[in-house]
Coordinates of C-alpha atoms in Angstrom, one line a residue:
Chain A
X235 CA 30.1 3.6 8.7
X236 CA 27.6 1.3 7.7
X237 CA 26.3 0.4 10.9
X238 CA 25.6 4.0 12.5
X239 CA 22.0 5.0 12.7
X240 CA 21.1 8.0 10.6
X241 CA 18.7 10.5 12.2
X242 CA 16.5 13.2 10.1
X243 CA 16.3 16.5 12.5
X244 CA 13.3 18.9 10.8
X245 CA 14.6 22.4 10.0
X246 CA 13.1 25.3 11.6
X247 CA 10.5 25.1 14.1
X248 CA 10.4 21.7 15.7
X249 CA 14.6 21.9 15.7
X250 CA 15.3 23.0 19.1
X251 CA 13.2 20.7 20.8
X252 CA 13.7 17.6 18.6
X253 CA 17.6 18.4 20.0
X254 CA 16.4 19.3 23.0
X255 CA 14.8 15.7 23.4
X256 CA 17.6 13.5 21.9
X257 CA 20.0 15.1 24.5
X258 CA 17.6 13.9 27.5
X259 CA 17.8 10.2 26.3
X260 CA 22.2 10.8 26.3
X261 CA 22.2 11.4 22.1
X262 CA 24.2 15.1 21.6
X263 CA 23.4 16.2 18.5
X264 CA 26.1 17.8 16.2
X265 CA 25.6 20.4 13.6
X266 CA 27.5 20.5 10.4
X267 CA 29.7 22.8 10.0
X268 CA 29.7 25.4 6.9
X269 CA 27.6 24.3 4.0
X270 CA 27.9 20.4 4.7
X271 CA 24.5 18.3 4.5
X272 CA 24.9 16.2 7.5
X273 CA 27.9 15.4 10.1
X274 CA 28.5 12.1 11.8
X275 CA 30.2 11.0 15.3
X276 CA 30.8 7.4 16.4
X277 CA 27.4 6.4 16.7
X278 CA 25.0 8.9 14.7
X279 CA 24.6 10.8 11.1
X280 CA 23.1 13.9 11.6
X281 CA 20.5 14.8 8.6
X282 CA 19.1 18.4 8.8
X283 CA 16.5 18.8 6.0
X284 CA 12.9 20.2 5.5
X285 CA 10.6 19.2 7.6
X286 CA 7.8 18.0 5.0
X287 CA 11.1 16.0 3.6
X288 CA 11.3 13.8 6.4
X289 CA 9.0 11.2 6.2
X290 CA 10.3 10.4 2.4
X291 CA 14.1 10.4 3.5
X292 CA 13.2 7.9 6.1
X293 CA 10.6 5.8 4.4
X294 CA 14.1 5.5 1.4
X295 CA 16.9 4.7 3.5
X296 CA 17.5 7.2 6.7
X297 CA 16.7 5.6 9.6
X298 CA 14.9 7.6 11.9
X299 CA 13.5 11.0 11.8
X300 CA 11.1 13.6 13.4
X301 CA 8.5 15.1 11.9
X302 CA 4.5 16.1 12.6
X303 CA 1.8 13.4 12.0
X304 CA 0.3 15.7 9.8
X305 CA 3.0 15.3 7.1
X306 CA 3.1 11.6 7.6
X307 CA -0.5 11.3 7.0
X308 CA -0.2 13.4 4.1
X309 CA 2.3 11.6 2.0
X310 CA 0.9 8.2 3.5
X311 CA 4.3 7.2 3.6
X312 CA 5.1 3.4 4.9
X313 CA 7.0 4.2 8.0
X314 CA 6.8 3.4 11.7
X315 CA 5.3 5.2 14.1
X316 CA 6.5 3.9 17.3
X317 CA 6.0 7.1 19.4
X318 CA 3.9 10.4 19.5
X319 CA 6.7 12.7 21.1
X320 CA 5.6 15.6 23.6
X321 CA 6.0 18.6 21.8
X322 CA 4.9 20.3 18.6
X323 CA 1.6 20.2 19.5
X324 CA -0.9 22.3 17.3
X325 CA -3.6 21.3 14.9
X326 CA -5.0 21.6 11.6
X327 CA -8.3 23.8 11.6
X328 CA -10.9 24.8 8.4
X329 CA -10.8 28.5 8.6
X330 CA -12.8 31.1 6.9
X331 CA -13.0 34.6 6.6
X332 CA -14.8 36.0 9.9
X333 CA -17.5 37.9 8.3
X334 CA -18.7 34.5 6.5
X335 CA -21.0 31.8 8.0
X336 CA -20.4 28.3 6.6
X337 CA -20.5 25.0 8.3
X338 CA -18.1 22.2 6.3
X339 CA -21.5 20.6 5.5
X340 CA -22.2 24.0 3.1
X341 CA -18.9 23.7 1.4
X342 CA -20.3 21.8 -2.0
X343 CA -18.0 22.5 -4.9
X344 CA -16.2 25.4 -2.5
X345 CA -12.5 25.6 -3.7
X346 CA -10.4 25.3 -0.5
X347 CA -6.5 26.3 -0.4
X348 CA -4.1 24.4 1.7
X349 CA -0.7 22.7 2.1
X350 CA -2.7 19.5 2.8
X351 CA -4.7 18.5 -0.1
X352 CA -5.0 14.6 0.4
X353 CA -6.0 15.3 4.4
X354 CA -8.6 18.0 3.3
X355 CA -9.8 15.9 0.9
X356 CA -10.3 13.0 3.2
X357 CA -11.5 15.3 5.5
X358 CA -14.7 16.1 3.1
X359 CA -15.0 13.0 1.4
X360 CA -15.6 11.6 5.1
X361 CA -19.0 14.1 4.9
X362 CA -19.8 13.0 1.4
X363 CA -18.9 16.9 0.5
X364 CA -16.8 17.3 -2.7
X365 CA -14.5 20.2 -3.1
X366 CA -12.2 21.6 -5.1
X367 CA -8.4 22.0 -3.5
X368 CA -5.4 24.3 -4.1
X369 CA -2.3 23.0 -3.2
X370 CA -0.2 26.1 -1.8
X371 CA 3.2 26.0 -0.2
X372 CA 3.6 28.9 1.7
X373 CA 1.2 31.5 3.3
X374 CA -2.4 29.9 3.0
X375 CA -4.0 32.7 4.8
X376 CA -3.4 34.8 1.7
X377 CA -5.8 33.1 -0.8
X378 CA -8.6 32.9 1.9
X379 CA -8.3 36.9 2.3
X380 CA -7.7 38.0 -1.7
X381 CA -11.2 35.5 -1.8
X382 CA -8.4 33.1 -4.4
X383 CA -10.1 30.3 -2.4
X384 CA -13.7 30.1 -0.2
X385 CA -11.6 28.6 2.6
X386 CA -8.6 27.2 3.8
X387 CA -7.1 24.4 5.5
X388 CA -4.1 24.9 7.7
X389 CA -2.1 24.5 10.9
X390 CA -3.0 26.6 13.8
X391 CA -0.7 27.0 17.0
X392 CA -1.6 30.6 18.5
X393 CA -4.3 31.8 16.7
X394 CA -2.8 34.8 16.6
X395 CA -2.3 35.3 12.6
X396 CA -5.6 34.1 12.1
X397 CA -6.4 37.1 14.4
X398 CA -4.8 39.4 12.6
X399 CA -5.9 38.5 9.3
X400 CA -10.0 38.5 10.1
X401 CA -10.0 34.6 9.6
X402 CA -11.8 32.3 12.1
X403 CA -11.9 28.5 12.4
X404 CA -14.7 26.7 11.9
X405 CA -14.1 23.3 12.5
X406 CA -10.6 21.0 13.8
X407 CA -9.3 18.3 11.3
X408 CA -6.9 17.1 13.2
X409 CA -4.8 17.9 16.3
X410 CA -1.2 17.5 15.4
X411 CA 1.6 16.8 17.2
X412 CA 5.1 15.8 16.4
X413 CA 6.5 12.0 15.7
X414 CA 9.1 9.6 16.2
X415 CA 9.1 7.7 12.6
X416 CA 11.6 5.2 11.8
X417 CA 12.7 3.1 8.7
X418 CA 10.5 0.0 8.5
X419 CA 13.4 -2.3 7.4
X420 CA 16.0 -0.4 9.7
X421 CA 13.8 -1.5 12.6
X422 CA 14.7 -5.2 11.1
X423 CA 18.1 -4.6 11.0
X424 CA 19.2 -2.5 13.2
X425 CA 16.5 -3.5 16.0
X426 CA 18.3 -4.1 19.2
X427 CA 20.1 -0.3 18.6
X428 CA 16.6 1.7 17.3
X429 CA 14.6 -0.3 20.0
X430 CA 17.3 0.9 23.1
X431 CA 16.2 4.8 21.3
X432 CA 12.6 4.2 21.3
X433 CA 12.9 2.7 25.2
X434 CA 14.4 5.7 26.4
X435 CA 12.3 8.5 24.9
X436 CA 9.0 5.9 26.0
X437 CA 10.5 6.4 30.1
X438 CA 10.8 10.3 29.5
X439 CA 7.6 11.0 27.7
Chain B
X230 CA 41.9 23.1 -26.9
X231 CA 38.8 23.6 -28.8
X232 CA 38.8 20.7 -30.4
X233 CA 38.8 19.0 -26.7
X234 CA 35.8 21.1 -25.7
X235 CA 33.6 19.5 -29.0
X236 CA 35.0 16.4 -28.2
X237 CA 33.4 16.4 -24.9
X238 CA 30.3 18.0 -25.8
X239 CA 29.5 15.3 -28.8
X240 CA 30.4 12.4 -26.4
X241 CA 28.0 13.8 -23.5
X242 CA 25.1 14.3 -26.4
X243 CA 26.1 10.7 -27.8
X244 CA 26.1 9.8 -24.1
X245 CA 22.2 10.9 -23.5
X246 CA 21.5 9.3 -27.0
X247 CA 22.9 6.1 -25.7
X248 CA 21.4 5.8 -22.4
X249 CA 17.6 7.3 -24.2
X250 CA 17.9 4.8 -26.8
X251 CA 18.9 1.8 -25.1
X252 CA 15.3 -0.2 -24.4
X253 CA 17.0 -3.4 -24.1
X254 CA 19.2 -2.8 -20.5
X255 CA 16.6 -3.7 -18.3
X256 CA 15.2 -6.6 -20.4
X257 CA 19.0 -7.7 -20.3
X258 CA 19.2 -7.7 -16.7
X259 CA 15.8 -8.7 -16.4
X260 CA 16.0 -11.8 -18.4
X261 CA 19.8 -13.3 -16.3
X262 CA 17.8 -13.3 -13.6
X263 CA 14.6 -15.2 -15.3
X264 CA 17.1 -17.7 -16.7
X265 CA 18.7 -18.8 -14.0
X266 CA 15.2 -18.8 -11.7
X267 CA 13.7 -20.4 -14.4
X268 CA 16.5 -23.4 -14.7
X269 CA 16.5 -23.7 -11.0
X270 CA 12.2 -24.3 -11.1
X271 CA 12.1 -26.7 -13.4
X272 CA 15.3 -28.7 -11.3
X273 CA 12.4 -28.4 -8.4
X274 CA 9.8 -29.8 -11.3
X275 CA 7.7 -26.6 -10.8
X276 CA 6.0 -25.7 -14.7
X277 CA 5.8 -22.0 -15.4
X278 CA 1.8 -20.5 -15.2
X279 CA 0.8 -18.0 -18.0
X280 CA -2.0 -16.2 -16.0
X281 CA -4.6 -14.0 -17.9
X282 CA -3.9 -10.6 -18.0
X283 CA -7.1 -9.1 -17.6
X284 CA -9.7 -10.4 -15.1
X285 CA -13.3 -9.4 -14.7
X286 CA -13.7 -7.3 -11.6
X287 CA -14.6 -9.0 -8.1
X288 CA -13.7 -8.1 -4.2
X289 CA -12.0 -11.6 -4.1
X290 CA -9.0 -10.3 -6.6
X291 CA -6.7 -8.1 -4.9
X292 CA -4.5 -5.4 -6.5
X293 CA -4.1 -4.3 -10.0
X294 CA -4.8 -1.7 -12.1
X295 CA -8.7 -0.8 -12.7
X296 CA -10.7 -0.7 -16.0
X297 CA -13.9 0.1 -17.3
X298 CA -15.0 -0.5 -20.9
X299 CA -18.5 1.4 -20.2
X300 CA -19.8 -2.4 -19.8
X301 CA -18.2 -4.1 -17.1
X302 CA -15.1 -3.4 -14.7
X303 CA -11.9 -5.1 -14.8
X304 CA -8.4 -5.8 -13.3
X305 CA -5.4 -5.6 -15.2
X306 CA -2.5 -7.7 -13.8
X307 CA -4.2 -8.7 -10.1
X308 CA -2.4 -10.1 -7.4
X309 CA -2.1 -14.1 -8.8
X310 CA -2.2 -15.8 -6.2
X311 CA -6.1 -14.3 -5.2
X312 CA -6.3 -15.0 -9.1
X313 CA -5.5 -18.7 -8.8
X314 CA -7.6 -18.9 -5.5
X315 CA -10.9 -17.3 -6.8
X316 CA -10.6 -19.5 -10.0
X317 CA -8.8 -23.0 -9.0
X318 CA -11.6 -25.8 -8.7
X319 CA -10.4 -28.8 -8.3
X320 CA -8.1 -30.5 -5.9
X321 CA -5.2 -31.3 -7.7
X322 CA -1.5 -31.1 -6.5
X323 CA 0.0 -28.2 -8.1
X324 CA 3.6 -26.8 -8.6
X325 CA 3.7 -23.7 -10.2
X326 CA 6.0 -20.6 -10.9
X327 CA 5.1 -17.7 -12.9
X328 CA 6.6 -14.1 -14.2
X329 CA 3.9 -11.7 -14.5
X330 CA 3.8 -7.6 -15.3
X331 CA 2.3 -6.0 -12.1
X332 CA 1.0 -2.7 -12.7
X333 CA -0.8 -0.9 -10.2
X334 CA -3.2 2.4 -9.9
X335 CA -0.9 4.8 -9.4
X336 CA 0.7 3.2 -12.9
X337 CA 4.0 2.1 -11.2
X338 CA 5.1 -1.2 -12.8
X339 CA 7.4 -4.3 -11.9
X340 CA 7.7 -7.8 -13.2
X341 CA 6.7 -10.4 -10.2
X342 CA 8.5 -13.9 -9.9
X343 CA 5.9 -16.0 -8.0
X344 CA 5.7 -19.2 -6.9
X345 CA 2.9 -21.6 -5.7
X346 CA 2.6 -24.9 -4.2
X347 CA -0.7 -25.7 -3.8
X348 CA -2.2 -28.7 -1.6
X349 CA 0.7 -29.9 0.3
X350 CA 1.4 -30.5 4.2
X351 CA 5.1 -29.4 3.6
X352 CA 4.2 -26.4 1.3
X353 CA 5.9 -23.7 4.1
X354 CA 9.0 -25.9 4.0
X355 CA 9.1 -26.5 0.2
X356 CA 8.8 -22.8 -0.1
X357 CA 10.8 -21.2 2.4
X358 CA 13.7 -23.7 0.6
X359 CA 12.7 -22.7 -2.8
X360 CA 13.1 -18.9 -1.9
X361 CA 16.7 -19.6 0.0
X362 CA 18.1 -21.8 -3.0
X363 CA 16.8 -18.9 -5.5
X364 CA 17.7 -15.7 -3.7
X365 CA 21.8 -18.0 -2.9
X366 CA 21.8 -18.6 -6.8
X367 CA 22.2 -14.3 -7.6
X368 CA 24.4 -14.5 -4.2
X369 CA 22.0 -11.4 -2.5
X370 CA 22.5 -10.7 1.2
X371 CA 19.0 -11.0 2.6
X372 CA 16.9 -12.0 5.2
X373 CA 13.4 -13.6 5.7
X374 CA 11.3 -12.4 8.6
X375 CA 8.5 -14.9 9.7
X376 CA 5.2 -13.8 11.2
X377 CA 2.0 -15.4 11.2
X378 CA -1.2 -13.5 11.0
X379 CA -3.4 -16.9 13.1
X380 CA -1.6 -15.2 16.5
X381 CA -2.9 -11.5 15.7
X382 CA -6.2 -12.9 14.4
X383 CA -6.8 -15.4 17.8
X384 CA -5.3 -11.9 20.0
X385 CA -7.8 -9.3 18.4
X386 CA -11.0 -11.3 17.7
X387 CA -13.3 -8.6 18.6
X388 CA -11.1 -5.9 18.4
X389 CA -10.0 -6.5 15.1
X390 CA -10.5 -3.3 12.3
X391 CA -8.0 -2.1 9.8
X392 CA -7.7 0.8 12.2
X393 CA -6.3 -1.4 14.7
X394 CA -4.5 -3.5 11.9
X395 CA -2.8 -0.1 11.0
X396 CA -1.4 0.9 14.4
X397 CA 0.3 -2.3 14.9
X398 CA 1.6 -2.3 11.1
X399 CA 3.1 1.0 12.3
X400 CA 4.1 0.4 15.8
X401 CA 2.5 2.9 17.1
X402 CA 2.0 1.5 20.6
X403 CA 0.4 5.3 22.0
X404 CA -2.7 5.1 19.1
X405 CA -3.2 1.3 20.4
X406 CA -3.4 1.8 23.9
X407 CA -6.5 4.4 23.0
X408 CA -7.8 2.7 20.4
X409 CA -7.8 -1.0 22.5
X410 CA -10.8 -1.1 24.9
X411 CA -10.1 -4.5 26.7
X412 CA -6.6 -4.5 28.9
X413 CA -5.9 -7.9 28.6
X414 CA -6.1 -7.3 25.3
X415 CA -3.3 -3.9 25.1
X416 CA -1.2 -5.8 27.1
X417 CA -0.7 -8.8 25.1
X418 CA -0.2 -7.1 22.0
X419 CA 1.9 -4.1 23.6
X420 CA 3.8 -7.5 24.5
X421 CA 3.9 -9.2 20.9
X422 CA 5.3 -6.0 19.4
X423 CA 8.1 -6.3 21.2
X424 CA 9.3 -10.3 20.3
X425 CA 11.1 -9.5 17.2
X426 CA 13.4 -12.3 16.7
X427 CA 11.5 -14.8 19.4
X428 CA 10.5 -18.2 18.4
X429 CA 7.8 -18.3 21.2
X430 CA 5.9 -21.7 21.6
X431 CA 3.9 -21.5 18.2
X432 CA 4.4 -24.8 16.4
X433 CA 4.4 -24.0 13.2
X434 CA 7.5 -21.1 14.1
X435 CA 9.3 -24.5 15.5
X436 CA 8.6 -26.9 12.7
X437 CA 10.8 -24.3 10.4
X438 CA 13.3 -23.9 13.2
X439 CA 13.7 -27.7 13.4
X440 CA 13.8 -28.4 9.2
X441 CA 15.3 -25.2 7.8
X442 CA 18.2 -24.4 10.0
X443 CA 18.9 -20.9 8.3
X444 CA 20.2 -18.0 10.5
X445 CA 18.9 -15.5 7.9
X446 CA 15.3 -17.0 8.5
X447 CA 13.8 -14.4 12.0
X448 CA 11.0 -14.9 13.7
X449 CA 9.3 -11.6 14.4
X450 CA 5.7 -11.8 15.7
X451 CA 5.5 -8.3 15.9
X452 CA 5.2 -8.2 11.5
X453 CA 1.6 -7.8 10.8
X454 CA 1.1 -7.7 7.1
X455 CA -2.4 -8.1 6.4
X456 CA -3.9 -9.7 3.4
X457 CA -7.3 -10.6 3.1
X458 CA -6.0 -14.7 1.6
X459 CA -3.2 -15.4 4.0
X460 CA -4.1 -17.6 6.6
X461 CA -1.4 -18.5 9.1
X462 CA 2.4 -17.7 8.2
X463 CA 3.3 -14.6 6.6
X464 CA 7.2 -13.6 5.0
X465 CA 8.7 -11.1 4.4
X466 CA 11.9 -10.8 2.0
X467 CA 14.5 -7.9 2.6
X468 CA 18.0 -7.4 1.6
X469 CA 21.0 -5.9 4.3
X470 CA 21.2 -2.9 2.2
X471 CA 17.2 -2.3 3.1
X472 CA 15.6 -3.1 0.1
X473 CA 12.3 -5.3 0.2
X474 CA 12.6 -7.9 -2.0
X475 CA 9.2 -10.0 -2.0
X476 CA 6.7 -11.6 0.7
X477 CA 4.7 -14.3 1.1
X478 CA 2.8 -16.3 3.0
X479 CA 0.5 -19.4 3.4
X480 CA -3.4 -19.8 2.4
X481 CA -6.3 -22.2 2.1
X482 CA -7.4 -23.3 -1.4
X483 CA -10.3 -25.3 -1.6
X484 CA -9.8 -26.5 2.0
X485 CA -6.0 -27.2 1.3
X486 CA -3.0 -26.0 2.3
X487 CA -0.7 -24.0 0.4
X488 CA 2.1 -21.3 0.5
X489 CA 3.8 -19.1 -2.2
X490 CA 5.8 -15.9 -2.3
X491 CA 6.5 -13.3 -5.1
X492 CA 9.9 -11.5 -5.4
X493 CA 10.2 -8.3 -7.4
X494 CA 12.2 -8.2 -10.3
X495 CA 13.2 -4.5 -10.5
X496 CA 14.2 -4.4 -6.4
X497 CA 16.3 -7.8 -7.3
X498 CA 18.1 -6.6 -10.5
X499 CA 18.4 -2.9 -8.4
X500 CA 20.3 -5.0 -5.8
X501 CA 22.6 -7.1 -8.2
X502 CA 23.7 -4.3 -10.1
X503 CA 24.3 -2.0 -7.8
X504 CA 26.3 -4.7 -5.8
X505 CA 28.4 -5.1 -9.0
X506 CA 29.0 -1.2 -9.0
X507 CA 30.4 -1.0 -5.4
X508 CA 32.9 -4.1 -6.2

């Protein structure tokens, strides 16, 4: 029991193809079944949980997970980062209302909403601009078009809600995409079994 | 019936009480351990260092939590080993073992065990024996992974940044193959990341091999944990249930070798109780 290797599967979005990819490397991911947390065959637990969980469950004891670079860079967790995986590829834009004209260089003392405060905070500090941040967990957009913040900083994959909203973006912070991120001292113990995993997604990426 | 149900509810509130109230558990637990380390240091005539709490501030201490009294800056509890190596002088032989508070910036706390030998060939040998015979005494299942930082300094040399430093910390071969101008260069740490638990021909790798004959003891190259005093050989202490236990590592002081480690006390007494709760 021990000895099988946990996996962290991100809810929603990035599901499918996170599945999608363990079953081209031969790993065929169960599901639990009613209101269980996780199932298990003879080789692999199955952990379902948020995706902006992720990296803390595997930086505390699961032993591999997927989730986007953007969350791992955000809670700076201590985790491996063996492999940038082909798919959930978006990024993470500035965005202000379309009728305003600011460059980030204007945004002195501007109070900018976002799930993302440590990254947008970087993201300024790197121009010697200081801001204010609100740290939002669900519909950003919002406080960017009530004027509850001067901008915002979020993910972008279309465009299309930006679109619909009268937002634009003005500058990219980061492209994201999605991650392999394993345990650091699982990759000790369990190398040989982790390193055969990160092998086989390497030849199909 | 009833007289059940207030039974119950007084023992859960006397329960809270209890468990509120009770300041002295983890100095209980804390203070087994220190006894027995303690008793086996002095066997290995090692004295016990009371460091100074509070340092003036310079880029030579590492770690620590930051002060400022409007006059000058400060560290409280720094790392002590960059302690004793900004502020040892002379050349004397020392053998040294310390408990110290470690508080950091984000105000998470620990007690460190440390232990130094200062200007001696053998210091990697002493210590690496030290650390076995101390971690046997509390009977903890771990392991010590050996890396040394001389081979990632002599592969880098011009490519060396904390960028760089990161990806390999990480793994994250993708990031290094952009990141990595020269090819000779990727290739032969593309390579290195993947000898986890290969001797290769470094000497200092075989010298243990040959005097500590320890299967718990792993070579892995690939461990890059970067500190601005550690000069060649670099540990790091982990128990089987995934807990890191301490790390170490040897440095130069005044021109002469010597190695230490530190092993945190809350992972250690975390490890040793919950041990005891499984049984």
């Amino acid at each position: 029991m021990k000895n099988k290797i946990s996996i962290a599967f991100p809810k929603g979005r990035l599901l499918k193809e996170s599945k999608d990819f363990f079953e081209k490397i031969g790993i065929f991911v169960k599901e639990p079944e009613n209101r269980k947390l996780y199932c298990e065959d003879n080789n692999f637990k199955y952990v379902y949980s948020r995706v902006s969980d992720i990296p803390i469950y595997v930086e505390n004891g699961i032993d591999i997970g997927i989730c986007g670079n953007d969350i791992v860079k955000e809670k700076n967790s201590d985790i491996l980062i063996p492999l940038e995986l082909p798919f959930g590829k978006c990024r993470m834009s500035l965005i202000i209302k379309k009728e305003k004209k600011f460059f980030p260089e204007e945004m002195q003392g501007f109070k900018i909403a976002t799930k993302f405060p440590n990254i947008t905070e970087n993201f300024f500090n790197s121009l010697g601009i200081k801001i204010k941040t609100l740290k939002l967990n669900g519909t950003i957009e919002l406080s960017a078009k009530l004027n509850i913040a001067d901008a915002i900083v979020d993910i972008v994959d279309t465009g299309k809600t930006l679109y619909e909203n009268d937002l634009k973006e003005i500058a990219e912070i980061e492209k994201i995409n999605s991650v392999l991120v394993i345990n650091k001292i699982s990759y000790k113990l369990k190398h040989d079994e982790i390193n055969k995993i990160i092998k086989k997604m390497e030849m199909i990426i | 019936m009833h007289f059940l149900m207030y039974d119950r509810f007084f023992l859960s509130i006397l329960e809270v009480i209890y468990v509120k109230r009770d300041i002295f558990s983890c100095s209980k637990r804390y203070s087994s351990v220190a006894k027995k380390f303690r008793e086996i240091m002095y066997d290995e005539n090692h004295y016990e260092l009371f460091p100074q709490i509070i340092s003036k501030y310079s880029n030579d201490l590492i770690k620590g939590l930051k002060y400022s009294n409007s006059k000058d800056f400060y560290l409280i509890t720094p790392d002590i080993t960059s302690w004793i190596i900004k502020n040892q002088k002379d050349f004397n032989d020392e053998k040294l073992f310390y408990i110290f508070p470690s508080v950091n910036n984000s105000l998470e706390t620990d007690y460190i065990f440390g232990v130094e030998i200062i200007n001696d060939e053998n210091a990697e040998i002493k210590i690496l024996n030290i650390l076995i015979k101390l971690l046997d005494s509390l009977k903890i299942n771990f392991f010590i992974d050996i890396s040394s930082v001389l081979i990632w300094k002599n592969l880098l040399k011009d490519e060396f940044s904390l960028k760089i430093i990161e990806c390999i910390q990480k793994k994250n071969t993708n990031k290094l193959k952009n990141l990595i101008k020269d090819e000779k260069t990727k290739d032969n740490i593309i390579s290195l990341l993947s000898k986890r638990g290969k001797v290769l021909n470094y000497e200092p790798f075989k010298e243990i091999k040959n005097k500590i004959n320890d299967k718990r003891i792993i070579y892995d190259p690939s461990n890059f944990i970067y500190n601005d005093y550690y000069f060649d050989l670099i540990f790091e202490i982990y128990s089987s249930d995934g807990t890191i236990i301490g790390n170490g590592g040897n440095y130069i002081i005044n021109g002469n070798k010597s190695c230490g480690f530190n092993l945190s006390f809350d992972n250690i007494t975390k490890i040793i109780w919950s041990d005891l709760n499984e049984k």
